mmCIF file of C-alpha atoms in Angstrom:
data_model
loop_
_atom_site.group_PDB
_atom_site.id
_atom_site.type_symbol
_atom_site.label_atom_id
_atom_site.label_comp_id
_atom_site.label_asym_id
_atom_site.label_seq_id
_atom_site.Cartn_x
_atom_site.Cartn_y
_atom_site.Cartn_z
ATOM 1 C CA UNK A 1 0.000 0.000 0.000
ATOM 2 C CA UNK A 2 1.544 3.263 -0.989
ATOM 3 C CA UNK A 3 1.658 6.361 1.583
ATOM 4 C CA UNK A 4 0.517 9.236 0.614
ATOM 5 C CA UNK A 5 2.322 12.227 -0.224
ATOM 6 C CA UNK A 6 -0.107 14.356 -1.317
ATOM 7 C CA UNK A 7 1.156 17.192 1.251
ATOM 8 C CA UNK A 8 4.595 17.391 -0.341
ATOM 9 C CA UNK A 9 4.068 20.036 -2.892
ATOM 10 C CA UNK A 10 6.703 21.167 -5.589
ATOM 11 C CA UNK A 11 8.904 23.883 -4.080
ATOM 12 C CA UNK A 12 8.196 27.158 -5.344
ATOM 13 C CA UNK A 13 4.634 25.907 -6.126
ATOM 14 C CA UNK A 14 2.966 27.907 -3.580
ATOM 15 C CA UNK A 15 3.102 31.466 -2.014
ATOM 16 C CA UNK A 16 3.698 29.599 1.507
ATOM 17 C CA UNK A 17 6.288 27.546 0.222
ATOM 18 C CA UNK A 18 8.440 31.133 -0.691
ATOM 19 C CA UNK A 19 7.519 32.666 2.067
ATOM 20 C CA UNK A 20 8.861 30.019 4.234
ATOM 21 C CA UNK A 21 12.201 29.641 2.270
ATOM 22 C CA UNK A 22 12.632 33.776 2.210
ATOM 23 C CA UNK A 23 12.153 33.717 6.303
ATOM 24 C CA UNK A 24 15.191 30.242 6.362
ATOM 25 C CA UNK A 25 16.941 33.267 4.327
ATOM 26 C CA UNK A 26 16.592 36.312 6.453
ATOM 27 C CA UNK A 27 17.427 33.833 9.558
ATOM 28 C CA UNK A 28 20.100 32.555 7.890
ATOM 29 C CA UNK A 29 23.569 33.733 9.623
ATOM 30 C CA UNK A 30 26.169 35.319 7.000
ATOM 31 C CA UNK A 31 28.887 32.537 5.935
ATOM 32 C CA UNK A 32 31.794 33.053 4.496
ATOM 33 C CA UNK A 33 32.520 31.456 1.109
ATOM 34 C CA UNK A 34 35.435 28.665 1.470
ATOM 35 C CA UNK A 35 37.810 29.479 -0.718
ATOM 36 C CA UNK A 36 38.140 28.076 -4.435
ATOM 37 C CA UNK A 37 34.325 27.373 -3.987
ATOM 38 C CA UNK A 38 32.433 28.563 -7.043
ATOM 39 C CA UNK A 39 28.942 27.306 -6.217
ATOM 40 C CA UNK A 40 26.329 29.383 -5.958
ATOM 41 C CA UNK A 41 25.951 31.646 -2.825
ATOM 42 C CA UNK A 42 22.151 31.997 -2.148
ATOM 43 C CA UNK A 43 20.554 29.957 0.281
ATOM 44 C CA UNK A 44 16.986 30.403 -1.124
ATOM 45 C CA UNK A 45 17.820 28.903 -4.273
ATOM 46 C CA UNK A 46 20.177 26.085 -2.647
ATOM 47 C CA UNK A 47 16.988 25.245 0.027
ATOM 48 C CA UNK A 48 14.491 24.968 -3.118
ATOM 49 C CA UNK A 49 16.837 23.019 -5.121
ATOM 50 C CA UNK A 50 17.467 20.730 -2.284
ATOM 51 C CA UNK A 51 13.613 20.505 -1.191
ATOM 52 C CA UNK A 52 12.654 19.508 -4.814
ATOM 53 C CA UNK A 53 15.676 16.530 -5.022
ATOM 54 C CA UNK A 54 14.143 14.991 -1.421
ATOM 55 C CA UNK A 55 10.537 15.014 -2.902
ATOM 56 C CA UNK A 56 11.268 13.263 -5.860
ATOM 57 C CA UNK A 57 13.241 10.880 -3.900
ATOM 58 C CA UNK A 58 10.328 10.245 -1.808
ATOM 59 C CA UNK A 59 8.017 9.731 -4.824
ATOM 60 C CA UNK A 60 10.137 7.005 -6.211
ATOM 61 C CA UNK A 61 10.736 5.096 -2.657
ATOM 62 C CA UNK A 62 7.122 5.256 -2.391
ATOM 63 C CA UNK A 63 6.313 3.941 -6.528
ATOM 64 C CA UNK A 64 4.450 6.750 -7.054
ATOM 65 C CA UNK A 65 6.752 6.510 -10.959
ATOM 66 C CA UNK A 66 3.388 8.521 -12.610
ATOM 67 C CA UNK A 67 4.089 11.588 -9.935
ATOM 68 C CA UNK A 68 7.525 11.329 -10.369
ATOM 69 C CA UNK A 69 7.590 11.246 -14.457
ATOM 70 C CA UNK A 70 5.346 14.310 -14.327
ATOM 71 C CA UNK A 71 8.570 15.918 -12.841
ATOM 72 C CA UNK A 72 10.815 15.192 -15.536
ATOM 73 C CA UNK A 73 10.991 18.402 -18.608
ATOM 74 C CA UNK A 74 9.202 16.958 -21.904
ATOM 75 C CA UNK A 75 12.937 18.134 -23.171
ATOM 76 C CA UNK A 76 15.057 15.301 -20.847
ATOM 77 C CA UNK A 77 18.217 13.907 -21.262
ATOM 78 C CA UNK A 78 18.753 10.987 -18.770
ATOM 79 C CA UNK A 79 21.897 9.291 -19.334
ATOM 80 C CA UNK A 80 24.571 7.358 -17.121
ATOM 81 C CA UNK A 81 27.566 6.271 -18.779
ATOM 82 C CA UNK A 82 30.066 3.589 -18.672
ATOM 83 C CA UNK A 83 32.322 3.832 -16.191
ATOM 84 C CA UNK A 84 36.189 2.901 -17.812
ATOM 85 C CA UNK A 85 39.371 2.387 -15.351
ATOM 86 C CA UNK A 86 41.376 4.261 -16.355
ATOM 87 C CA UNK A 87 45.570 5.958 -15.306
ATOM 88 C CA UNK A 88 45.231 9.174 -13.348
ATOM 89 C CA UNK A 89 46.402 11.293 -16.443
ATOM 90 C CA UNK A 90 43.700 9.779 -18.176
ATOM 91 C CA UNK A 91 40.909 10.913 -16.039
ATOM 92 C CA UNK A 92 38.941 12.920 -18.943
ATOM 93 C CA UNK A 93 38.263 9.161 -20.166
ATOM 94 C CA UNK A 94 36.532 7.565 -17.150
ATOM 95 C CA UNK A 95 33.493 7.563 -18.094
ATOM 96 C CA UNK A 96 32.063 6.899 -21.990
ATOM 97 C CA UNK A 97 31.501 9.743 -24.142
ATOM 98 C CA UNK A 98 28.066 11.382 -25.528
ATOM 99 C CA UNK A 99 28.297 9.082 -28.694
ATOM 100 C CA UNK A 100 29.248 6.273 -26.712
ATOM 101 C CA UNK A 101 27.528 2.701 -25.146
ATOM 102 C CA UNK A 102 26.022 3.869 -21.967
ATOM 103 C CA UNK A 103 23.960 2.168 -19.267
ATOM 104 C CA UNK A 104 21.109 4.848 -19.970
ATOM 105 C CA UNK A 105 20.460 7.325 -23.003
ATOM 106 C CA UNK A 106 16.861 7.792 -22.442
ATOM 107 C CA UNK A 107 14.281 10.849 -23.369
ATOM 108 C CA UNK A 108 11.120 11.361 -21.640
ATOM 109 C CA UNK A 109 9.226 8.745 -24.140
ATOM 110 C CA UNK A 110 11.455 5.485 -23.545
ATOM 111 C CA UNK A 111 11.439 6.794 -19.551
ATOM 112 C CA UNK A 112 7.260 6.878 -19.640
ATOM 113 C CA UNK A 113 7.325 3.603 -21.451
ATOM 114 C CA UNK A 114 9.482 2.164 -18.519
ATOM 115 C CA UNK A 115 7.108 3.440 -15.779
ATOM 116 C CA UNK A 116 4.368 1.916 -17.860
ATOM 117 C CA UNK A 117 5.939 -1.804 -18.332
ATOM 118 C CA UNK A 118 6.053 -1.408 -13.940
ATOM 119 C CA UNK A 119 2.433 -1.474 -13.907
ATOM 120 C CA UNK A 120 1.740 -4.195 -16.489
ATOM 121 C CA UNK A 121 2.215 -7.152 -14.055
ATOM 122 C CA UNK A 122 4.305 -9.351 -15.950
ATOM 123 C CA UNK A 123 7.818 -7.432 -15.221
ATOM 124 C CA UNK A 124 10.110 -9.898 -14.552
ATOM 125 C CA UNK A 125 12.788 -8.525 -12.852
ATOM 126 C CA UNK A 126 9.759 -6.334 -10.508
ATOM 127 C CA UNK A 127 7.455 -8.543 -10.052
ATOM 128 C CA UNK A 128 7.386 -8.984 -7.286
ATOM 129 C CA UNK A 129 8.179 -5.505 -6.657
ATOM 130 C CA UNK A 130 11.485 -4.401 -5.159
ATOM 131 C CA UNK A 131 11.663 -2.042 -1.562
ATOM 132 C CA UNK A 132 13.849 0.925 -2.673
ATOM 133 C CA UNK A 133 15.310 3.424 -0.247
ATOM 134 C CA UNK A 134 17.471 6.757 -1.589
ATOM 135 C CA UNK A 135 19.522 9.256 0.043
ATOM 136 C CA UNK A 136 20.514 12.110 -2.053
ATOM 137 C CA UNK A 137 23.242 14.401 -0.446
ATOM 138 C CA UNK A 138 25.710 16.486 -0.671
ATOM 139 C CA UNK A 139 23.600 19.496 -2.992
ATOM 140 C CA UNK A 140 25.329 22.078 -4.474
ATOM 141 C CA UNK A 141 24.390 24.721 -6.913
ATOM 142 C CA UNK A 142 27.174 24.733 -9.018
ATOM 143 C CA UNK A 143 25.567 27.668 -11.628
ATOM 144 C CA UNK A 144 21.906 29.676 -12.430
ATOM 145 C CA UNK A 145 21.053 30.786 -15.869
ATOM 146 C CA UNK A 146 18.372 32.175 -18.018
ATOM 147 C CA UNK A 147 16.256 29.876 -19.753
ATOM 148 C CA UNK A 148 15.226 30.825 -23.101
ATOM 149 C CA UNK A 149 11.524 30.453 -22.611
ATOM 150 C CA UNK A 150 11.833 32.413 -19.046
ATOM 151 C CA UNK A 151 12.682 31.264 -15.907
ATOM 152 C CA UNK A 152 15.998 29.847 -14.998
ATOM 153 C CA UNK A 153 18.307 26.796 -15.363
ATOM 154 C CA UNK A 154 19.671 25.378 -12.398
ATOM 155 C CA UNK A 155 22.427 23.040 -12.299
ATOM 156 C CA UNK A 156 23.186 21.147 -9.373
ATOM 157 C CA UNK A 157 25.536 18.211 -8.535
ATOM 158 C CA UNK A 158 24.769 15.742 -5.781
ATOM 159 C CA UNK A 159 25.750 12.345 -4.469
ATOM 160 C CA UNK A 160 23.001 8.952 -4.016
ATOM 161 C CA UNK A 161 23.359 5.988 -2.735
ATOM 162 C CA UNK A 162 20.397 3.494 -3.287
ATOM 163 C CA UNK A 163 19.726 0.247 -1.236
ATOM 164 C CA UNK A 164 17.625 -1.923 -3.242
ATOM 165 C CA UNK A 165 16.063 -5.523 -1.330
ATOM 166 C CA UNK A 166 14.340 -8.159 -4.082
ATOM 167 C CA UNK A 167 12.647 -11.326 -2.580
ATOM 168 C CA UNK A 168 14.333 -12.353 0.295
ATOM 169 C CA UNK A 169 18.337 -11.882 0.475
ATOM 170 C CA UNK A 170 19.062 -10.118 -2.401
ATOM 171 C CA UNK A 171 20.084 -6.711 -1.843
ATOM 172 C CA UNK A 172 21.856 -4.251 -4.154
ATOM 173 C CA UNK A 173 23.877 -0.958 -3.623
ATOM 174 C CA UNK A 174 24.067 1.774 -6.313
ATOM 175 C CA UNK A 175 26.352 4.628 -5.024
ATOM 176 C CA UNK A 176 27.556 7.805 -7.022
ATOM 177 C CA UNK A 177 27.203 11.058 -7.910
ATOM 178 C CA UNK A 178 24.633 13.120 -10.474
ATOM 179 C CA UNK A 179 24.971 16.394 -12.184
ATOM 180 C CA UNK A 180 21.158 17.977 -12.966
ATOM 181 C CA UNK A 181 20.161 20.817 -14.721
ATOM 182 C CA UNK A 182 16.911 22.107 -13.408
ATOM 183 C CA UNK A 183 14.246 24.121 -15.212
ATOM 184 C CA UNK A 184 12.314 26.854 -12.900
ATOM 185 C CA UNK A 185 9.724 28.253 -14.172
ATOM 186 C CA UNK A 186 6.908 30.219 -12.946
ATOM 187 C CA UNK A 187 7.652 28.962 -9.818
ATOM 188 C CA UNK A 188 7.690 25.317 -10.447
ATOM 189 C CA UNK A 189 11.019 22.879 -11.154
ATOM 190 C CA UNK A 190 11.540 20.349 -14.146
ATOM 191 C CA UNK A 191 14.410 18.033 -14.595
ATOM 192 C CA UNK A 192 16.018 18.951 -17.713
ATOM 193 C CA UNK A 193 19.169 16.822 -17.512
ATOM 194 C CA UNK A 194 20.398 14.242 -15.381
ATOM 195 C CA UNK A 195 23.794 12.775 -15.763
ATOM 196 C CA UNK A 196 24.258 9.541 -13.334
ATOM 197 C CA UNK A 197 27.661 8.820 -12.551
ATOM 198 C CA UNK A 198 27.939 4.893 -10.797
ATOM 199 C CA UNK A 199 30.905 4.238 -8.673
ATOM 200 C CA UNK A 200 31.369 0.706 -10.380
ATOM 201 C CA UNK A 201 33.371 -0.225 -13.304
ATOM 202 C CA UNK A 202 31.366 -3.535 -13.677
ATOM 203 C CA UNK A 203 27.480 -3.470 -12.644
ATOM 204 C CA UNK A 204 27.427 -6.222 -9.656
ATOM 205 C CA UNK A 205 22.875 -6.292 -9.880
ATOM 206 C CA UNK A 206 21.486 -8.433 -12.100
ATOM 207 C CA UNK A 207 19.535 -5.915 -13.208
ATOM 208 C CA UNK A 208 19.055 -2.475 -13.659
ATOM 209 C CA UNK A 209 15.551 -1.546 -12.857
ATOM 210 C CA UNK A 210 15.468 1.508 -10.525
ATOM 211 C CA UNK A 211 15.686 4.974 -11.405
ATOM 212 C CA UNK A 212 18.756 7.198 -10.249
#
């Protein structure tokens, strides 16, 4: 039985919502900027950012994959490359390139078409269905931009690491780090991009059937 979630709204969605961020602002203490850290220096936009990655988290360790789609920009690139071992003056090359095999090169079609094979019943490697828990961490807003068609682009790196449990003893760990570009617009966030890189050279699951 899924919980509901009904009460976590987008960030941004609702007047109380920036109210409540502008007031974590204004009681914010000034911080010093560590130095040789280029991230972005606002605390409104950082808390937002943030808020949005733990909701979407929660959708997906709670299957709600329709809510969570609905969160992805019509526009998406979702990819996670190959991770190559590589010599330390080589370290442009670890992971495969934009023309390259990858784990995942997916638009928002083949990633509704996923959520929809979840629900059909007969998916082997879900059925029955797998208890998923994320944590998504270390947030930083690494840059804000215009978008073209108004609002902003936010991109923001973070780290995950996903315990997944199937049957009865087998468990799965996916641990790594993402680069995003969010979308905000008229007060509501998209995922534009999403860039997943795993910490493993060879996958050790049998399968790959959560999303990152």
């Amino acid at each position: 039985m899924n919980t509901p979630i009904a009460s976590l709204a987008q960030p941004g969605a609702t007047g109380a919502s920036d109210a409540a961020s502008a007031a974590a602002t204004a009681a914010a203490p000034a911080t010093v900027q560590p130095a040789g850290d280029a991230s972005v220096d606002d605390i409104h936009i950082w808390w937002q950012a943030q808020r949005f990655l733990h909701y979407e988290a929660d959708l997906l360790d709670h299957r709600e994959f329709e809510t969570w789609v609905n969160l992805l920009d019509e526009d998406i690139a979702y990819r996670m490359p190959l991770t190559r071992n590589v010599r330390r003056d080589a370290m442009d090359q670890e992971f495969s390139g934009l023309h390259d095999a990858a784990w995942f090169d997916e638009g928002i079609d083949t990633l509704r078409q996923r959520v929809a094979q979840l629900k059909t019943g007969i998916h082997w490697a879900e059925e029955p269905a797998s208890r998923v828990s994320r944590l998504v961490t270390n947030i930083r807003v690494l840059d804000v931009t215009p978008d073209e068609g108004g609002g902003e682009r936010v991109r923001v790196r973070s780290r995950f690491l996903i315990y997944q449990n199937r049957l009865q003893a087998e468990v799965n760990l996916f641990v790594g780090k993402r680069e995003d570009v969010l979308r905000r617009r008229d007060g509501h966030w998209k995922i534009l991009a999403r860039e997943i890189h795993l910490d493993q050279n060879v996958l050790l699951s049998k399968a790959l059937t959560v999303f990152f």
